[in-house]
PDB file of C-alpha atoms in Angstrom:
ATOM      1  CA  UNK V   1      36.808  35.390 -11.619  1.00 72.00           C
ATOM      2  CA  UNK V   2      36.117  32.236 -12.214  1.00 76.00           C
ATOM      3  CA  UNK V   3      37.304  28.727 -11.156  1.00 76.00           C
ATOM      4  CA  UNK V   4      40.285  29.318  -8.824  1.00 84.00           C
ATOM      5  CA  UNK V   5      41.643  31.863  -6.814  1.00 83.00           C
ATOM      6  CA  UNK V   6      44.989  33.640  -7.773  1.00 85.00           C
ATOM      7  CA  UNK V   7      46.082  31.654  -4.376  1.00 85.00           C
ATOM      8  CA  UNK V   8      45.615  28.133  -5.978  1.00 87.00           C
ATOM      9  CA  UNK V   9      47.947  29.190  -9.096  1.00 90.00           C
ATOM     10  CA  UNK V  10      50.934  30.757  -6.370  1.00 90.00           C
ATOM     11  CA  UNK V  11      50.701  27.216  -4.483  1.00 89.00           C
ATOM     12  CA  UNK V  12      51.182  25.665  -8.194  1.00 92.00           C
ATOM     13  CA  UNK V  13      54.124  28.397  -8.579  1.00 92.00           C
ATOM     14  CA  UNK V  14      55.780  27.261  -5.578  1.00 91.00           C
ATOM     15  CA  UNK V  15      55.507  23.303  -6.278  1.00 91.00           C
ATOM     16  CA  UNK V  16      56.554  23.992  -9.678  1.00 93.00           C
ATOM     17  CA  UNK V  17      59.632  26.043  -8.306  1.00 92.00           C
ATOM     18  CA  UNK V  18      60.626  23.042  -5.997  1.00 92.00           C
ATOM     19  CA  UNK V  19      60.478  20.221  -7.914  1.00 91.00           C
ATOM     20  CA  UNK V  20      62.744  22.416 -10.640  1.00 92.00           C
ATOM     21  CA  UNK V  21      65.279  23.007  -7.939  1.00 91.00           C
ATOM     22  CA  UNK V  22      64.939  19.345  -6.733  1.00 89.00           C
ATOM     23  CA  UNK V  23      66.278  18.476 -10.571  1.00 89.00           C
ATOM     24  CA  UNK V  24      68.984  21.333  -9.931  1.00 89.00           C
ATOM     25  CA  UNK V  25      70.101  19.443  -6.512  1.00 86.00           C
ATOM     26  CA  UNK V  26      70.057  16.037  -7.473  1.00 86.00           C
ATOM     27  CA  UNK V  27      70.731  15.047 -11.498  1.00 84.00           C
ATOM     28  CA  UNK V  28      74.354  15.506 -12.563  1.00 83.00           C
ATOM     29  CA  UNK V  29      73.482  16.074 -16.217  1.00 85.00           C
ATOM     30  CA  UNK V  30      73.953  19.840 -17.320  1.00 88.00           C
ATOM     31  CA  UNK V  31      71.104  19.413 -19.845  1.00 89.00           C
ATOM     32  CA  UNK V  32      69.020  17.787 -17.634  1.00 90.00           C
ATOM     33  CA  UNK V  33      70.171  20.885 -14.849  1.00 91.00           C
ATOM     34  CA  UNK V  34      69.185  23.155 -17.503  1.00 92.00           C
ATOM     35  CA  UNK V  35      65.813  21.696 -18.293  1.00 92.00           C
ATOM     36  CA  UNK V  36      64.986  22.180 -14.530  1.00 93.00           C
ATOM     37  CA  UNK V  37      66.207  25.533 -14.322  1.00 94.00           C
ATOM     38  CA  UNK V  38      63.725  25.972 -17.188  1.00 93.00           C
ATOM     39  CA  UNK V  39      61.242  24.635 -14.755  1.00 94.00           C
ATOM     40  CA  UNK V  40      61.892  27.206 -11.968  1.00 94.00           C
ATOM     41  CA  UNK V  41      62.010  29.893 -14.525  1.00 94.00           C
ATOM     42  CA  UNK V  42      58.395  29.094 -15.506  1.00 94.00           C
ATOM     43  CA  UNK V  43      57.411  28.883 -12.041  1.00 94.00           C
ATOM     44  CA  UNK V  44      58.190  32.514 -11.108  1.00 94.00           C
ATOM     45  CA  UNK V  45      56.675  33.152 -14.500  1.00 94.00           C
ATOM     46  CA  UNK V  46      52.834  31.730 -13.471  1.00 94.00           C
ATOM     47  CA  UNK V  47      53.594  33.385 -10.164  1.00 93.00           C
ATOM     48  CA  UNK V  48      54.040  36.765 -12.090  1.00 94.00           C
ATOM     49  CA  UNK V  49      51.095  36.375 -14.448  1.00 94.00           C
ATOM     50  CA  UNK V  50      48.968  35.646 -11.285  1.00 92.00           C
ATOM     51  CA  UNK V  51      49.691  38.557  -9.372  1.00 91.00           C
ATOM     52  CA  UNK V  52      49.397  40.339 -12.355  1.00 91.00           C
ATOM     53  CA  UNK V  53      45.425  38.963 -13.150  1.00 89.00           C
ATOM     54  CA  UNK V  54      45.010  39.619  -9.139  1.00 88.00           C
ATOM     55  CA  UNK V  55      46.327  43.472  -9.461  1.00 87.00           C
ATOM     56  CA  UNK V  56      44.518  43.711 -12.843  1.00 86.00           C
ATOM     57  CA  UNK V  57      47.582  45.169 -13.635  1.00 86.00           C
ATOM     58  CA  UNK V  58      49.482  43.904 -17.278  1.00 87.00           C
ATOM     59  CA  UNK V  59      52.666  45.133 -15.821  1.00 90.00           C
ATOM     60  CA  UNK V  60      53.535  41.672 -14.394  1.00 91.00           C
ATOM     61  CA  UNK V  61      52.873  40.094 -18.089  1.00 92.00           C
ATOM     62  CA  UNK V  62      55.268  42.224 -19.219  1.00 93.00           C
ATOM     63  CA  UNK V  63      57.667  41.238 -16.673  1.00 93.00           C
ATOM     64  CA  UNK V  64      57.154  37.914 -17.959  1.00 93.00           C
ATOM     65  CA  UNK V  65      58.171  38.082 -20.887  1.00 92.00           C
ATOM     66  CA  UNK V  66      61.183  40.224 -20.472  1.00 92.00           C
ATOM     67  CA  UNK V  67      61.786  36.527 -18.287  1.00 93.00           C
ATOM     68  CA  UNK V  68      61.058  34.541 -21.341  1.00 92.00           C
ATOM     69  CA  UNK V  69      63.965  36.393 -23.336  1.00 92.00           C
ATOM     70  CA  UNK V  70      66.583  36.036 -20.439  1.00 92.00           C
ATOM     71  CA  UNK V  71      65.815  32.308 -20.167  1.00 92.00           C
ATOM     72  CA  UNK V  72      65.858  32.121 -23.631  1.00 91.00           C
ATOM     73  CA  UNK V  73      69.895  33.496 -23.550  1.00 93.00           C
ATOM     74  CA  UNK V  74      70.714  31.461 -20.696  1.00 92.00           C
ATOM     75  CA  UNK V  75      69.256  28.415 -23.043  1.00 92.00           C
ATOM     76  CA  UNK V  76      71.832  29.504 -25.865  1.00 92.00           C
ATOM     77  CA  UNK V  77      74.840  29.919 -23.828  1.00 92.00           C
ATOM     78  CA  UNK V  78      74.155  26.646 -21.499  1.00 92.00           C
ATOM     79  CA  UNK V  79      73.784  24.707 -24.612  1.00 91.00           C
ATOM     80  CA  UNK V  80      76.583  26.346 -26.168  1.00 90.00           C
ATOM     81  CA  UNK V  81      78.881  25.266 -23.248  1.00 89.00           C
ATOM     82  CA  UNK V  82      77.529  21.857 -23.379  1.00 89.00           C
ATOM     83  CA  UNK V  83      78.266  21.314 -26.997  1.00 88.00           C
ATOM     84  CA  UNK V  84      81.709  22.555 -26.251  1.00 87.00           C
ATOM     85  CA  UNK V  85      82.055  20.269 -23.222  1.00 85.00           C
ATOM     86  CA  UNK V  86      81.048  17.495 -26.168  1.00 84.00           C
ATOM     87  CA  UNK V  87      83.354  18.695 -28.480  1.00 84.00           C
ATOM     88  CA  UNK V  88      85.989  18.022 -26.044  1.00 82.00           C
ATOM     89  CA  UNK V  89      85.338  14.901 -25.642  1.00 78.00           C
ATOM     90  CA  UNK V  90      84.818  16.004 -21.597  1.00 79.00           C
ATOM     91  CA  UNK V  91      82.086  13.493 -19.772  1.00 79.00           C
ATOM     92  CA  UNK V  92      78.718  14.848 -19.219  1.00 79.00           C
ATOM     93  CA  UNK V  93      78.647  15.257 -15.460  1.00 80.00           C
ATOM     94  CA  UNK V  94      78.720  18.442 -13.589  1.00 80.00           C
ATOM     95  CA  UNK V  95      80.271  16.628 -10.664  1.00 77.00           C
ATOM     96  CA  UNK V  96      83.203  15.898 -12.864  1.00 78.00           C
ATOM     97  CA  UNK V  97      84.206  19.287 -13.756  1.00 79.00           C
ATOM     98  CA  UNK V  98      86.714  20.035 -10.876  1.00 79.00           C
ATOM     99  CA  UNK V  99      89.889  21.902 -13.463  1.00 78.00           C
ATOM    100  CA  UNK V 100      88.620  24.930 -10.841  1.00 75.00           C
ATOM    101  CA  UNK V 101      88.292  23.589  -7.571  1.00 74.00           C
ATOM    102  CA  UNK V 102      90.996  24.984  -5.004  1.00 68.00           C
TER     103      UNK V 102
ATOM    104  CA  UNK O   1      28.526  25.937 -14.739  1.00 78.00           C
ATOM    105  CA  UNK O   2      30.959  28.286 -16.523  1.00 82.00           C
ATOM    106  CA  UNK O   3      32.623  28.048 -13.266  1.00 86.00           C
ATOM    107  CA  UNK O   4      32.516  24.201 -12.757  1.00 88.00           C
ATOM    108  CA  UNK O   5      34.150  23.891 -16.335  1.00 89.00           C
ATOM    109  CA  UNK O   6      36.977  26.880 -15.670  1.00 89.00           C
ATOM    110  CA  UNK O   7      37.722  24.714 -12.148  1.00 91.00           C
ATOM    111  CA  UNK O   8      37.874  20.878 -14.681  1.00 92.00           C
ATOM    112  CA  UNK O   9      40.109  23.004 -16.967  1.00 92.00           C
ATOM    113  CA  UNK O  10      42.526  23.851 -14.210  1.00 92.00           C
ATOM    114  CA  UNK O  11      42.856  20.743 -12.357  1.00 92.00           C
ATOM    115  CA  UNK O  12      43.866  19.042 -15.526  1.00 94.00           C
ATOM    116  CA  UNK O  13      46.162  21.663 -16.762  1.00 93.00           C
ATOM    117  CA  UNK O  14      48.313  21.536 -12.728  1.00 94.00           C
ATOM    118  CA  UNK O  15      47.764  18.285 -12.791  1.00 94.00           C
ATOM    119  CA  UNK O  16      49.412  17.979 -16.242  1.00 94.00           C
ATOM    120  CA  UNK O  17      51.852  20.579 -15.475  1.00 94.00           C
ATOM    121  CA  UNK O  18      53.358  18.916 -12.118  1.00 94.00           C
ATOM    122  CA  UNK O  19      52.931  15.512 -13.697  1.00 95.00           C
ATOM    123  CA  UNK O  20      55.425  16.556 -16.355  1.00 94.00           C
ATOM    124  CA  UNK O  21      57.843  18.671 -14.247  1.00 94.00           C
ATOM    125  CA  UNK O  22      58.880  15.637 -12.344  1.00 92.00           C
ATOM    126  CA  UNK O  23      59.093  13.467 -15.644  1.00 93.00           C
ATOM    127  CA  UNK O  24      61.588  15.812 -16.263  1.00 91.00           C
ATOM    128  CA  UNK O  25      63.432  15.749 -13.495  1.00 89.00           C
ATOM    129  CA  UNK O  26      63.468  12.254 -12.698  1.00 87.00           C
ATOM    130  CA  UNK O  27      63.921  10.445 -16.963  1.00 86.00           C
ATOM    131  CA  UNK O  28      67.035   8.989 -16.703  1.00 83.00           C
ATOM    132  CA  UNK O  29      67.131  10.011 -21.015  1.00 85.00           C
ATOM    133  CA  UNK O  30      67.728  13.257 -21.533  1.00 87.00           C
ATOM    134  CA  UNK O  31      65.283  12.995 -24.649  1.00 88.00           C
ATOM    135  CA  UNK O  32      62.671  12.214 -23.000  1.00 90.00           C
ATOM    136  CA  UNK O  33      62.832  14.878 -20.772  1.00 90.00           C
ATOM    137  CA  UNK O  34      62.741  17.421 -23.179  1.00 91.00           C
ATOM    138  CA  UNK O  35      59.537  16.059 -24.698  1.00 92.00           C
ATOM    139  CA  UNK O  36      58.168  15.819 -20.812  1.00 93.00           C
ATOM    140  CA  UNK O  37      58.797  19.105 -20.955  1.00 93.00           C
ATOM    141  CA  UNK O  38      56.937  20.595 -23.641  1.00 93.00           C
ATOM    142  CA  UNK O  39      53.518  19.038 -22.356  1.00 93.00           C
ATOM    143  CA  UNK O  40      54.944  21.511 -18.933  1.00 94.00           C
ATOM    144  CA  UNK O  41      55.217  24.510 -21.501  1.00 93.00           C
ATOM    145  CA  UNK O  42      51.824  23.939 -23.632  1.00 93.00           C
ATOM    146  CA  UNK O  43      49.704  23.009 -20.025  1.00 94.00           C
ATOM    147  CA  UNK O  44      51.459  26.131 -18.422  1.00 94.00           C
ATOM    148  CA  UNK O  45      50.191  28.171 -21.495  1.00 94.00           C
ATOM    149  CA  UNK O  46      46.392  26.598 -20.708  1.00 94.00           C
ATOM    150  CA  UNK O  47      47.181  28.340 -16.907  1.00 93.00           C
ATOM    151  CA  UNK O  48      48.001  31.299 -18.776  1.00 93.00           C
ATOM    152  CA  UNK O  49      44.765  31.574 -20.665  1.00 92.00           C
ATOM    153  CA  UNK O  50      42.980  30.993 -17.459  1.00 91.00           C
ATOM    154  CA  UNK O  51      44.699  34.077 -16.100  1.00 90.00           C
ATOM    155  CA  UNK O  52      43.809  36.129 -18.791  1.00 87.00           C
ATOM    156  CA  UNK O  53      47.773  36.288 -20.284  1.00 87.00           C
ATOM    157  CA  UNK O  54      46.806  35.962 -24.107  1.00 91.00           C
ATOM    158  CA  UNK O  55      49.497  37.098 -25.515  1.00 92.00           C
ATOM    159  CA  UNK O  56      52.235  35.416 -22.828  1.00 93.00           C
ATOM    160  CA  UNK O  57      50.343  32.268 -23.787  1.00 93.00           C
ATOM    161  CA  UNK O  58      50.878  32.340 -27.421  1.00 93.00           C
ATOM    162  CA  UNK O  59      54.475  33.643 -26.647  1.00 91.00           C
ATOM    163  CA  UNK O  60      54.959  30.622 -24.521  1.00 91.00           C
ATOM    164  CA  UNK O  61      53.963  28.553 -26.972  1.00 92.00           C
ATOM    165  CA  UNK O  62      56.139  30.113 -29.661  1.00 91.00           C
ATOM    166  CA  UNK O  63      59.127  30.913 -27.728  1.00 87.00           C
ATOM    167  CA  UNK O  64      59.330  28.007 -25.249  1.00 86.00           C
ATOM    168  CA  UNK O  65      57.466  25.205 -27.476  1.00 86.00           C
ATOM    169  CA  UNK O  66      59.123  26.004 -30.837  1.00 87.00           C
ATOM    170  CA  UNK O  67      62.119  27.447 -30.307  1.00 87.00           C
ATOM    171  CA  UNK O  68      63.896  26.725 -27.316  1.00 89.00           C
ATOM    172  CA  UNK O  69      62.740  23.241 -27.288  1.00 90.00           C
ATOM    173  CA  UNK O  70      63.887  22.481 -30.879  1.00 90.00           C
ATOM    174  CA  UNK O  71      67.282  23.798 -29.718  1.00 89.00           C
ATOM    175  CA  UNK O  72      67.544  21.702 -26.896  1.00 89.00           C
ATOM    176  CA  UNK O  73      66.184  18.622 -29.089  1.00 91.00           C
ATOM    177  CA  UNK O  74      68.665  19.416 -31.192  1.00 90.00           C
ATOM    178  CA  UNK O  75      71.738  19.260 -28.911  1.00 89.00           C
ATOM    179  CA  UNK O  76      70.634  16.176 -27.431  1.00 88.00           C
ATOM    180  CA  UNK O  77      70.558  14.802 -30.597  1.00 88.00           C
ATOM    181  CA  UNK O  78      73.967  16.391 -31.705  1.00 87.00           C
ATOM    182  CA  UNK O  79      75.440  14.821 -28.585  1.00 85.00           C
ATOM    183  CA  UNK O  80      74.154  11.210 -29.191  1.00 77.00           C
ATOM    184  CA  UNK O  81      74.364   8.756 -26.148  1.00 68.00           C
ATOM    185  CA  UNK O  82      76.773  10.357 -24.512  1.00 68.00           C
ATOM    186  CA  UNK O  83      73.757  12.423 -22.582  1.00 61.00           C
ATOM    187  CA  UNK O  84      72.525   9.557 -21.195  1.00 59.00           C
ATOM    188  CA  UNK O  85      74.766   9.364 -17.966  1.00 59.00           C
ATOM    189  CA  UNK O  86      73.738   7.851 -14.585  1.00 57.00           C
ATOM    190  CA  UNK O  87      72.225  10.303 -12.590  1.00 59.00           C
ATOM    191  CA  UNK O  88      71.827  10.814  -9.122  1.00 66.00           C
ATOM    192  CA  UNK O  89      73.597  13.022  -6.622  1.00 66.00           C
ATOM    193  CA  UNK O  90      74.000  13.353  -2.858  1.00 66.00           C
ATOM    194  CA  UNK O  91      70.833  12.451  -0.797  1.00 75.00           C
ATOM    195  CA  UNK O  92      67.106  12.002  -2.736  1.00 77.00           C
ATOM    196  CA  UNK O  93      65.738  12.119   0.656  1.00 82.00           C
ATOM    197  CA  UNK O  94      67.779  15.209   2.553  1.00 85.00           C
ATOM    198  CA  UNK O  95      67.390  17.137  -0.119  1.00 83.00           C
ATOM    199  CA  UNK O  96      63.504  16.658  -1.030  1.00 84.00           C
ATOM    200  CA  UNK O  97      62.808  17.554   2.936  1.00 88.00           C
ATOM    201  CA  UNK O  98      64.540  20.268   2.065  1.00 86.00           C
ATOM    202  CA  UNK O  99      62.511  21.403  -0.828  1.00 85.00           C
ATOM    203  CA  UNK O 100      59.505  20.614   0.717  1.00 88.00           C
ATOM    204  CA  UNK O 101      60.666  22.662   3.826  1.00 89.00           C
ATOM    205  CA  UNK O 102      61.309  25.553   1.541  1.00 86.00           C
ATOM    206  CA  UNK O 103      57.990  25.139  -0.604  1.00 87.00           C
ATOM    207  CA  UNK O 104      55.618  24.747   3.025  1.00 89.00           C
ATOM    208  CA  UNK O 105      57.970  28.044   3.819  1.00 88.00           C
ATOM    209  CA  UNK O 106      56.556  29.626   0.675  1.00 83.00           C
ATOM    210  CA  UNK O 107      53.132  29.172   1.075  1.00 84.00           C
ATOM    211  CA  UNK O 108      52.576  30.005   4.379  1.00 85.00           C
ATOM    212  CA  UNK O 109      54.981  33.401   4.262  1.00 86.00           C
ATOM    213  CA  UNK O 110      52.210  34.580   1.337  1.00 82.00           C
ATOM    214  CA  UNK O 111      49.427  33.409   2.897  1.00 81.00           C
ATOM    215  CA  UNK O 112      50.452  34.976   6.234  1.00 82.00           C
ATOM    216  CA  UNK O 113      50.893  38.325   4.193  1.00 81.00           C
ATOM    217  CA  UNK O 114      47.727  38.382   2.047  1.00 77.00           C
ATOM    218  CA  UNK O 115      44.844  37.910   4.461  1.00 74.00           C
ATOM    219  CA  UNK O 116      42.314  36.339   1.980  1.00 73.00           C
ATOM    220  CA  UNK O 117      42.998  38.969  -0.137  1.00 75.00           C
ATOM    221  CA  UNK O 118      43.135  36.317  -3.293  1.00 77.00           C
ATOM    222  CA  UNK O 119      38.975  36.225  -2.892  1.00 76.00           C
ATOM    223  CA  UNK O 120      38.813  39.352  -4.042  1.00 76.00           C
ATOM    224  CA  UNK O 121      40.829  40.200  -7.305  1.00 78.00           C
ATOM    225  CA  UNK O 122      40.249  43.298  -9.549  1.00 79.00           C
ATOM    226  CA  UNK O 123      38.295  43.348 -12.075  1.00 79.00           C
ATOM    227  CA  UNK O 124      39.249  43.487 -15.635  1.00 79.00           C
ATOM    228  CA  UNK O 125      38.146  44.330 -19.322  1.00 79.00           C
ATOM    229  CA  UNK O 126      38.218  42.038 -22.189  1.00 78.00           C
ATOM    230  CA  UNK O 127      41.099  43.779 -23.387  1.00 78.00           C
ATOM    231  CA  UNK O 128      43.015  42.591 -20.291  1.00 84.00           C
ATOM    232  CA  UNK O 129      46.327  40.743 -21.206  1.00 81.00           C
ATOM    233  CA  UNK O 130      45.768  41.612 -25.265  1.00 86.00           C
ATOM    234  CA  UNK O 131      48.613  42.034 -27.733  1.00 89.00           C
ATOM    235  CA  UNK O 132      48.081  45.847 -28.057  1.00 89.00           C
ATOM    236  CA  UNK O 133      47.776  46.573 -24.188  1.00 90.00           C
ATOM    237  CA  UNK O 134      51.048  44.630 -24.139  1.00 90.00           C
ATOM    238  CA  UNK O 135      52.882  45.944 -27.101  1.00 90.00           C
ATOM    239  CA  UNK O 136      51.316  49.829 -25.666  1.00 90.00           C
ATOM    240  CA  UNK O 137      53.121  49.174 -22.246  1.00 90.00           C
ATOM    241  CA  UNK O 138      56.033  47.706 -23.778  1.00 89.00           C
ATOM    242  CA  UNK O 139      56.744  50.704 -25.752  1.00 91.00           C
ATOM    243  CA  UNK O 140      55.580  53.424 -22.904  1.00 92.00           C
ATOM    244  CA  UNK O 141      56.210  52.157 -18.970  1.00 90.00           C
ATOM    245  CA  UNK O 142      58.973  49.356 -20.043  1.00 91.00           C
ATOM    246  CA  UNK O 143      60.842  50.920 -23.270  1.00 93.00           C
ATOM    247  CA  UNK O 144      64.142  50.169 -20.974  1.00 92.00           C
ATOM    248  CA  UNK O 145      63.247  47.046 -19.944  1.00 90.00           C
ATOM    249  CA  UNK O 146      62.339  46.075 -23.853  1.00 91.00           C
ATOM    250  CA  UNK O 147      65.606  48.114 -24.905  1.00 93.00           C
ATOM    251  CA  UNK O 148      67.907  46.687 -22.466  1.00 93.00           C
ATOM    252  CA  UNK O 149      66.287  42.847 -23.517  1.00 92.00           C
ATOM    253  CA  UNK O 150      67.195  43.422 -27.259  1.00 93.00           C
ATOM    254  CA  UNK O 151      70.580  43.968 -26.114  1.00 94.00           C
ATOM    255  CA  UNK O 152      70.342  40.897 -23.826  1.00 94.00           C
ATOM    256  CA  UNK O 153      69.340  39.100 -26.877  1.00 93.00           C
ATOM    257  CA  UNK O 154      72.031  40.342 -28.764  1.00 94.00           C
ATOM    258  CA  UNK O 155      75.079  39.650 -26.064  1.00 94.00           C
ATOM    259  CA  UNK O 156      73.428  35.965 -25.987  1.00 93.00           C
ATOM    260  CA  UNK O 157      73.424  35.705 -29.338  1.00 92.00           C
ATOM    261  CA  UNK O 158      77.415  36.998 -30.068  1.00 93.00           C
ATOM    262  CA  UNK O 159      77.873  34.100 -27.056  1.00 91.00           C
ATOM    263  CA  UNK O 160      76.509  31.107 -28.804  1.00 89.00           C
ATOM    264  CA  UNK O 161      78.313  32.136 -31.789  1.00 89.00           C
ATOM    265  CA  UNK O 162      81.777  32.535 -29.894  1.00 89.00           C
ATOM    266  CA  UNK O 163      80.883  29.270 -27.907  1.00 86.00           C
ATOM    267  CA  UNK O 164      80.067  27.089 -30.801  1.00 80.00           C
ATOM    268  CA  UNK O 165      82.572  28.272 -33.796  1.00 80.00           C
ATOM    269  CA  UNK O 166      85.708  25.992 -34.614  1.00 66.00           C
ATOM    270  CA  UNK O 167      88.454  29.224 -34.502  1.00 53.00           C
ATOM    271  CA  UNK O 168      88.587  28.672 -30.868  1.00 50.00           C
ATOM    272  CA  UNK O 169      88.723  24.924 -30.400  1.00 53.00           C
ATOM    273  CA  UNK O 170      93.088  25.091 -30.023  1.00 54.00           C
ATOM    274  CA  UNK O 171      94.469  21.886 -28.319  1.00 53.00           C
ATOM    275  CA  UNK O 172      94.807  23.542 -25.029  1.00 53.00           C
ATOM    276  CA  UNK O 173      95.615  20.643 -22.434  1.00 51.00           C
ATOM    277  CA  UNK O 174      94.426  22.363 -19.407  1.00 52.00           C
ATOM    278  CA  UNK O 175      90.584  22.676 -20.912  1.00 51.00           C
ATOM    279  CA  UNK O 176      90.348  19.214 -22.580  1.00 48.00           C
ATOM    280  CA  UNK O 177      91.546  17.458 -19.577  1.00 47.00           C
ATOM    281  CA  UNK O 178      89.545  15.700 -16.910  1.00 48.00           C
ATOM    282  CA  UNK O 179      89.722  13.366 -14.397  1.00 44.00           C
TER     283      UNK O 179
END
């Protein structure tokens, strides 16, 4: 293998993952909560692909891309609740939304 | 020298990758984050190549790059400058110690479990990470998994739909209101 070790790529996977849930944490924006969780969605995924390349197994790529098509719904129906949230004239701010709080 | 190049190609591709994921997170404009994050997608995709993943590559590129991003894109520009709120919550400082706690937490858990193991990874043929080694273990190990993600598909699809359509906006005071 060339270049890198699979190790090098999990470090990158991890980062990746953190500074995704940083964004999670610390921006009150849902879109800008879902772009992050798009983040830490890719991050498992480069994690997966480089287990799978260390294994020499594809299963892992596979795994992948099952990930791609849940993040892909999560996309539609996070979007669809923000445009709904627009449509109702409700502000943009996650820390707003308290009709549910006890 | 193949090896010097592989090792260039990599250190620009993380470097682009992390450079981008906290352009994300930290653009106050909602735009530009999405953009920031395509340039994440397409150098994640390079990584991919590098790992032998041809197919998740181009599927990243597609799926992620094209269509995902256009519909975020899309919503940001449907929703106008009403995205473009003041951002920050709690602590920066607390809660990056605490990612950074979690991430050195990461690391050392796999390389405590692995024992160099990562300087030694199988080999593999050319045909390693193809479309038809994919599609043949798609349809043969996984058919549930791919089965059961059509349906996903589907459920998220009948949700967008329901979300989005006009029947169900009724004047109901106790969803419109906020404080």
């Amino acid at each position: 293998m060339n270049g890198p070790h699979v190790g090098w790529y999990i470090v990158l996977a991890g980062m990746l993952f953190v500074v995704g849930s940083l964004g999670v944490f610390l921006r009150r924006s849902p879109l800008i909560i879902l772009l992050s969780v798009e983040i830490m969605l890719n991050g498992a995924n480069l994690a997966l692909i480089a287990f799978s390349r260390q294994w020499g197994h594809e299963d892992g790529q596979v795994f992948a891309l099952a990930v791609m098509a849940v993040a892909a719904s999560e996309v539609v129906i996070g979007l669809g609740l923000i445009v709904a949230m627009g449509r109702r004239n409700i502000e943009l701010d996650v820390d707003k939304l308290r009709t549910l709080r006890g | 020298m193949a090896n010097f190049i592989v090792w260039v190609v990599w250190f620009a591709a993380a470097f682009a990758c992390l450079a981008s994921a906290i352009a994300v997170v930290s653009f106050r404009n909602p735009f530009f984050s999405a953009l920031a994050l395509i340039g994440n997608l397409a150098s994640l995709a390079v990584l991919y190549l590098l790992l032998g993943g041809e197919f998740v590559a181009a599927a990243q590129v597609l799926v992620y790059g094209g269509a995902v991003m256009v519909m975020f894109l899309f919503v940001i520009a449907y929703l106008g400058d009403r995205t473009d709120q003041p951002s920050w919550a709690g602590e920066p400082a607390v809660t990056a110690l605490a990612a950074g706690a979690i991430l050195v937490e990461i690391v050392f858990a796999i390389s405590e479990k692995t024992h160099g193991a990562f300087k030694h990874p199988h080999q593999i043929t050319r045909a390693f990470g193809s479309p038809e080694s994919i599609g043949k273990l798609f349809l043969t190990d996984h058919l549930l998994a791919f089965e059961v993600t059509s349906i996903v598909l589907l459920i998220a699809a009948v949700g967008g739909v329901v979300l989005g359509s006009h029947a169900h906006m009724t004047d109901n005071p106790a969803m419109g209101k906020h404080t």
